[in-house]
């Protein structure tokens, strides 16, 4: 039929099973997809999948059905990411989402993903489970669809008394020493340490916690079967005993920049406070601090030498009043003790071609293969975007030297020429 967007058979799994349905949504969408989150909140995970299938077969009928979802103009503006007062159509926002999600529907198999998790002795947590951290509700429609966990499944218990220690990958000896003191001191006070498992400050926080037999939560941007970076595998595996390794994307998922940035909001929502130990002005740890502030979680920052570029981000937080000064574990514990629920972690970059791309173009660039060129359909599937969205961005990436076209296929350029 002319109205059909996508030729899709009905689902080969039980959409009425909440766990299976949420596993499916975590595969269909990228983290922090507020459009999908609002749809699932409005209908439930299973009915939302059924609505999606109907929307693909008969878009106009599905759009008319949206009137019963009761998504008002305020919610619609939130979904669209805008802040102005002009009317935004909930139907338009959701149908744009449908086109994005359609790229991954043909290969969707949440049962296979759950079986892969079982082989890892892992657990899938969904909202309403006893182990689901209640603080994640503060993320609203940006909350994870589900959490894929290896280790202790009671994340709610781990997060109940927790501090997120975050900072730069390009850490200094000073930053790592302070991190070790903070992590060890907080662990001795029975706080769980949350961070992102990356090099630098994250790794120092996790290792120091494990050294004093404390509990740590490692938040990944990849699936829990891909402990990334591989050099940190040893301490991540050690975290299984009294802590957890957690992801919001299914097994087999690879890490890329947008997933690192998106996972920072989860780290911020898991802790009772966030402490930025060492961060330059461009450190991804600052995005975690911003998320914590938006969630009304306390934020602390450790001052560094005034001559150190590695601490300029921390100094900016302190100077602007966005963070309070933290110099030892007692002060970090005091900061976390001022709240009774959740908060915080990490990520970094230096100036490079593509830094000024808009979020959609960045996702397309991240999805391009480095070696063997891929068709546009494959790029759309990896990026979680519709084919028209990908096509609209590839031209700009080609002009700026960030992408190359070869016989109708696309790949990332070895060196971009963007100024």
XYZ file of C-alpha atoms in Angstrom:
419
model
C 0.000 0.000 0.000
C 1.211 3.542 -0.778
C 0.928 4.552 2.864
C 3.356 1.833 4.029
C 6.758 2.977 5.340
C 8.354 -0.421 5.837
C 7.434 -3.999 4.927
C 7.590 -5.715 8.316
C 6.226 -9.077 9.478
C 4.682 -9.166 12.944
C 7.158 -9.731 15.750
C 8.520 -13.254 16.259
C 8.718 -12.782 20.036
C 6.238 -12.149 22.832
C 5.697 -8.395 22.973
C 3.481 -8.873 26.042
C 6.563 -9.859 28.053
C 7.777 -6.552 29.547
C 11.355 -7.763 29.876
C 11.531 -8.953 26.270
C 9.813 -5.806 24.994
C 12.210 -3.492 26.815
C 15.165 -5.544 25.593
C 13.805 -4.974 22.083
C 13.520 -1.218 22.607
C 17.078 -1.037 23.931
C 18.234 -2.583 20.643
C 15.973 -0.440 18.434
C 16.959 2.911 19.911
C 20.084 4.774 20.849
C 20.520 5.723 24.531
C 18.652 8.861 25.663
C 16.088 8.674 22.825
C 13.408 10.748 24.554
C 10.897 10.147 21.761
C 10.964 6.391 22.331
C 11.018 6.940 26.079
C 7.891 9.090 26.008
C 6.101 6.588 23.762
C 6.935 3.674 26.065
C 5.919 5.718 29.109
C 2.583 6.503 27.473
C 1.697 3.026 26.175
C 3.960 0.491 27.880
C 6.874 -1.294 26.170
C 4.843 -4.051 24.496
C 1.938 -1.916 23.256
C 4.470 0.658 22.014
C 6.056 -2.039 19.827
C 2.621 -2.965 18.479
C 1.952 0.708 17.752
C 5.315 0.917 15.969
C 4.436 -2.049 13.744
C 1.076 -0.433 12.915
C 2.760 2.900 12.236
C 5.059 1.280 9.699
C 2.192 -0.394 7.883
C -0.273 2.511 8.005
C 1.366 5.765 9.101
C -1.721 7.947 8.700
C -3.868 5.618 10.838
C -1.185 5.461 13.527
C -0.818 9.227 13.512
C -4.553 9.650 14.101
C -4.334 7.189 16.984
C -1.791 9.448 18.696
C -4.604 11.640 20.001
C -5.260 9.060 22.713
C -1.649 9.191 23.927
C -2.371 12.566 25.583
C 1.049 13.983 24.731
C 0.511 17.717 25.178
C 2.371 20.550 23.522
C 4.765 20.904 26.464
C 5.746 17.235 26.212
C 6.020 17.499 22.442
C 8.459 20.422 22.726
C 10.486 18.384 25.195
C 10.588 15.458 22.769
C 11.698 17.704 19.934
C 14.463 19.131 22.095
C 13.255 22.701 21.664
C 12.572 25.440 24.179
C 10.477 27.948 22.250
C 6.744 28.471 22.577
C 5.767 27.540 19.028
C 3.449 24.523 18.712
C 5.160 21.219 18.005
C 3.226 18.267 16.630
C 3.503 15.102 18.772
C 2.598 13.125 15.649
C 5.407 14.716 13.647
C 7.970 14.068 16.354
C 6.930 10.453 16.810
C 6.713 9.654 13.100
C 10.276 10.965 12.682
C 11.231 8.496 15.410
C 9.450 5.693 13.579
C 11.646 6.273 10.538
C 14.774 6.053 12.703
C 13.755 2.843 14.477
C 12.662 1.150 11.247
C 16.299 0.666 10.199
C 16.876 -1.899 12.977
C 13.565 -3.745 12.927
C 14.440 -6.400 10.354
C 17.262 -7.834 12.484
C 15.528 -7.336 15.846
C 15.834 -10.422 18.080
C 15.627 -9.582 21.800
C 15.404 -13.268 22.749
C 18.821 -13.813 21.191
C 20.176 -10.822 23.118
C 18.758 -12.180 26.382
C 20.259 -15.601 25.693
C 23.649 -13.930 25.142
C 23.243 -12.204 28.510
C 22.357 -15.532 30.166
C 25.589 -17.048 28.847
C 27.427 -14.242 30.659
C 25.505 -14.971 33.886
C 24.052 -11.494 33.544
C 20.737 -9.921 34.525
C 18.372 -7.600 32.679
C 16.877 -4.976 34.970
C 13.744 -3.049 33.970
C 11.767 -0.347 35.790
C 9.774 -1.883 38.621
C 12.371 -4.543 39.437
C 13.599 -4.495 43.061
C 17.139 -3.862 41.809
C 16.201 -0.919 39.551
C 17.724 2.333 40.917
C 14.861 4.696 41.722
C 16.981 7.754 40.921
C 16.843 6.905 37.212
C 13.239 8.098 37.194
C 14.606 11.652 37.446
C 15.821 11.293 33.862
C 12.214 11.279 32.646
C 11.810 10.050 29.042
C 15.630 9.926 28.757
C 15.800 7.100 31.327
C 17.252 3.794 30.066
C 14.814 1.295 28.559
C 16.617 -1.429 30.515
C 19.973 -2.102 32.140
C 22.143 -5.053 31.128
C 24.099 -6.080 34.227
C 26.990 -8.389 35.065
C 27.793 -8.830 38.740
C 25.452 -7.815 41.544
C 21.930 -7.244 40.231
C 20.822 -5.102 43.177
C 21.830 -1.782 41.626
C 19.284 -0.020 43.813
C 21.168 -1.218 46.887
C 24.546 -0.246 45.441
C 23.332 3.225 44.435
C 21.576 3.908 47.732
C 24.871 5.107 49.232
C 27.096 6.067 46.340
C 29.434 8.719 44.977
C 30.455 9.130 41.361
C 34.120 9.975 40.842
C 34.849 11.249 37.354
C 37.593 12.996 35.427
C 39.852 13.043 32.416
C 41.350 10.092 30.604
C 44.492 12.194 30.169
C 45.048 12.291 33.924
C 48.169 13.400 35.774
C 49.970 11.712 38.654
C 48.409 14.322 40.958
C 44.888 13.571 39.738
C 45.319 9.812 40.068
C 46.763 10.130 43.589
C 43.832 12.280 44.735
C 41.399 9.852 43.106
C 42.925 6.896 44.942
C 42.633 8.721 48.274
C 39.029 9.726 47.618
C 37.934 6.275 46.414
C 39.629 4.446 49.280
C 38.315 6.877 51.896
C 34.756 6.755 50.568
C 34.847 2.958 50.302
C 35.955 2.733 53.930
C 32.880 4.839 54.746
C 30.815 2.215 52.889
C 30.043 4.291 49.804
C 29.795 2.591 46.407
C 32.023 4.249 43.783
C 30.493 4.753 40.334
C 32.438 5.702 37.210
C 32.802 4.987 33.510
C 35.609 2.414 33.331
C 37.804 4.561 31.060
C 41.509 5.252 31.307
C 42.767 7.888 33.730
C 40.598 9.039 36.646
C 37.883 6.399 36.088
C 40.351 3.530 36.206
C 42.105 4.966 39.275
C 38.760 5.210 41.094
C 37.716 1.630 40.280
C 41.120 0.124 41.120
C 41.456 1.956 44.428
C 37.956 0.856 45.449
C 38.711 -2.777 44.689
C 42.043 -2.582 46.532
C 40.218 -1.803 49.797
C 37.512 -4.400 48.969
C 34.862 -1.811 48.247
C 31.958 -1.911 45.760
C 32.126 -0.190 42.400
C 29.740 0.291 39.465
C 31.305 0.441 35.992
C 29.055 2.110 33.379
C 29.940 1.048 29.835
C 29.176 2.638 26.460
C 29.421 -0.842 24.896
C 27.596 -4.104 25.552
C 28.551 -5.937 28.757
C 30.203 -8.651 26.665
C 32.699 -6.071 25.379
C 34.606 -4.800 28.395
C 35.990 -1.581 26.944
C 38.742 -0.511 26.952
C 40.225 -4.000 26.856
C 43.231 -2.914 28.930
C 40.828 -2.380 31.865
C 39.239 -5.830 31.638
C 40.954 -7.118 34.774
C 39.438 -4.617 37.192
C 36.052 -4.765 35.441
C 35.916 -8.528 35.984
C 36.977 -8.000 39.598
C 34.004 -5.620 40.014
C 31.545 -8.501 39.448
C 32.062 -9.831 43.001
C 30.735 -6.910 45.066
C 29.731 -4.409 42.410
C 28.515 -4.435 38.818
C 29.376 -3.736 35.201
C 26.356 -2.097 33.563
C 25.237 -0.995 30.107
C 22.007 0.287 28.585
C 22.821 -1.259 25.183
C 22.548 -5.012 24.462
C 25.424 -7.505 24.175
C 27.382 -7.088 20.972
C 26.951 -3.294 20.899
C 30.103 -1.315 20.175
C 31.091 1.939 21.895
C 31.166 5.239 20.060
C 31.240 8.903 21.015
C 27.509 9.552 21.357
C 27.126 6.490 23.576
C 29.932 7.694 25.836
C 28.229 11.061 26.178
C 24.789 9.535 26.711
C 25.958 7.145 29.426
C 27.188 10.124 31.472
C 23.591 11.022 32.348
C 23.128 7.520 33.832
C 26.280 7.842 35.895
C 24.987 11.191 37.134
C 21.641 9.641 38.083
C 23.154 6.664 39.910
C 25.138 8.532 42.570
C 24.180 10.630 45.549
C 26.842 13.138 44.517
C 29.330 13.654 41.683
C 32.925 14.704 42.264
C 35.040 15.858 39.310
C 38.592 15.050 40.376
C 40.585 16.330 37.409
C 39.228 17.685 34.135
C 40.374 20.033 31.417
C 37.900 22.410 29.788
C 36.960 19.885 27.086
C 36.695 16.850 29.338
C 33.587 14.714 29.015
C 33.529 14.558 32.806
C 32.084 18.074 32.699
C 29.039 16.738 30.845
C 28.494 14.371 33.770
C 28.689 17.305 36.169
C 26.156 19.196 34.042
C 23.779 16.213 34.115
C 24.162 15.964 37.888
C 23.309 19.662 38.243
C 20.233 19.248 36.027
C 19.145 16.335 38.238
C 19.600 18.451 41.392
C 22.462 16.244 42.560
C 25.368 17.851 44.481
C 28.532 18.426 42.454
C 32.031 18.738 43.859
C 35.329 19.550 42.162
C 38.908 19.026 43.291
C 41.187 22.052 42.798
C 44.490 21.444 41.073
C 47.651 23.446 40.438
C 46.754 26.758 38.793
C 49.419 26.052 36.190
C 47.855 22.709 35.196
C 45.662 22.650 32.087
C 44.372 19.283 33.324
C 42.442 21.058 36.121
C 41.000 24.025 34.224
C 37.570 22.386 33.963
C 37.474 21.854 37.736
C 38.531 25.459 38.330
C 35.774 26.698 36.020
C 33.189 24.703 37.998
C 34.434 26.175 41.251
C 34.695 29.732 39.941
C 31.159 29.661 38.518
C 29.679 28.199 41.694
C 28.534 25.060 39.864
C 30.556 22.884 42.273
C 31.792 23.008 45.844
C 35.430 22.476 46.723
C 36.326 18.892 47.669
C 39.809 18.062 48.948
C 39.374 14.745 50.780
C 37.039 11.791 51.320
C 35.393 13.382 54.366
C 34.284 16.375 52.287
C 33.056 14.109 49.479
C 31.079 12.040 52.000
C 29.576 15.221 53.450
C 28.538 16.273 49.949
C 26.860 12.937 49.271
C 25.243 12.879 52.704
C 23.273 16.033 51.882
C 20.950 14.001 49.625
C 18.862 10.894 50.211
C 18.804 9.368 46.719
C 21.238 9.341 43.607
C 24.223 10.950 41.284
C 27.474 10.796 38.703
C 30.701 10.031 35.958
C 32.939 10.743 32.697
C 34.497 11.244 29.088
C 37.059 13.475 27.001
C 38.376 14.797 23.672
C 40.943 17.151 22.099
C 40.262 19.427 19.114
C 39.961 17.357 15.942
C 38.134 17.337 12.605
C 34.411 16.915 13.163
C 34.254 18.470 16.647
C 31.793 21.116 15.428
C 29.362 18.656 13.796
C 25.738 18.683 14.872
C 24.594 15.562 16.812
C 22.994 13.880 13.771
C 26.059 14.388 11.562
C 28.242 13.100 14.416
C 26.180 9.903 14.602
C 26.521 9.402 10.845
C 30.295 9.924 11.026
C 30.594 7.494 13.968
C 28.621 4.906 11.986
C 30.890 5.024 8.918
C 33.297 2.083 8.613
C 37.005 2.903 8.538
C 38.166 0.269 6.063
C 35.562 -1.317 3.795
C 32.967 1.109 2.422
C 29.321 0.335 3.261
C 25.995 1.092 1.545
C 23.879 3.913 2.918
C 21.341 1.435 4.313
C 24.017 -0.159 6.493
C 25.190 3.240 7.748
C 21.595 4.148 8.665
C 21.171 0.905 10.594
C 24.351 1.405 12.630
C 23.559 5.072 13.302
C 19.950 4.387 14.262
C 18.751 7.026 11.774
C 16.501 6.998 8.728
C 18.030 6.781 5.255
C 16.956 10.370 4.341
C 18.580 11.697 7.533
C 21.827 9.888 6.711
C 21.799 10.982 3.070
C 21.299 14.610 4.118
C 24.444 14.529 6.272
C 26.767 12.485 4.045
C 27.100 15.289 1.491
C 28.453 17.667 4.106
C 30.827 15.032 5.458
C 32.090 14.434 1.910
C 32.682 18.155 1.283
C 34.620 18.600 4.524
C 36.805 15.577 3.834
C 35.455 13.530 6.729
C 33.849 10.882 4.486
C 34.712 9.205 1.205
C 32.391 7.780 -1.445
C 33.452 4.747 -3.428
C 31.200 3.135 -6.048
C 28.063 4.292 -4.259
C 29.341 3.151 -0.842
C 30.611 5.219 2.057
C 33.415 5.091 4.583
C 35.223 7.430 6.936
C 38.151 9.344 5.450
C 41.501 8.465 6.978
C 42.191 12.162 7.630
C 39.547 14.873 7.453
C 40.231 18.268 5.977
C 37.686 20.170 8.057
C 39.074 23.379 9.506
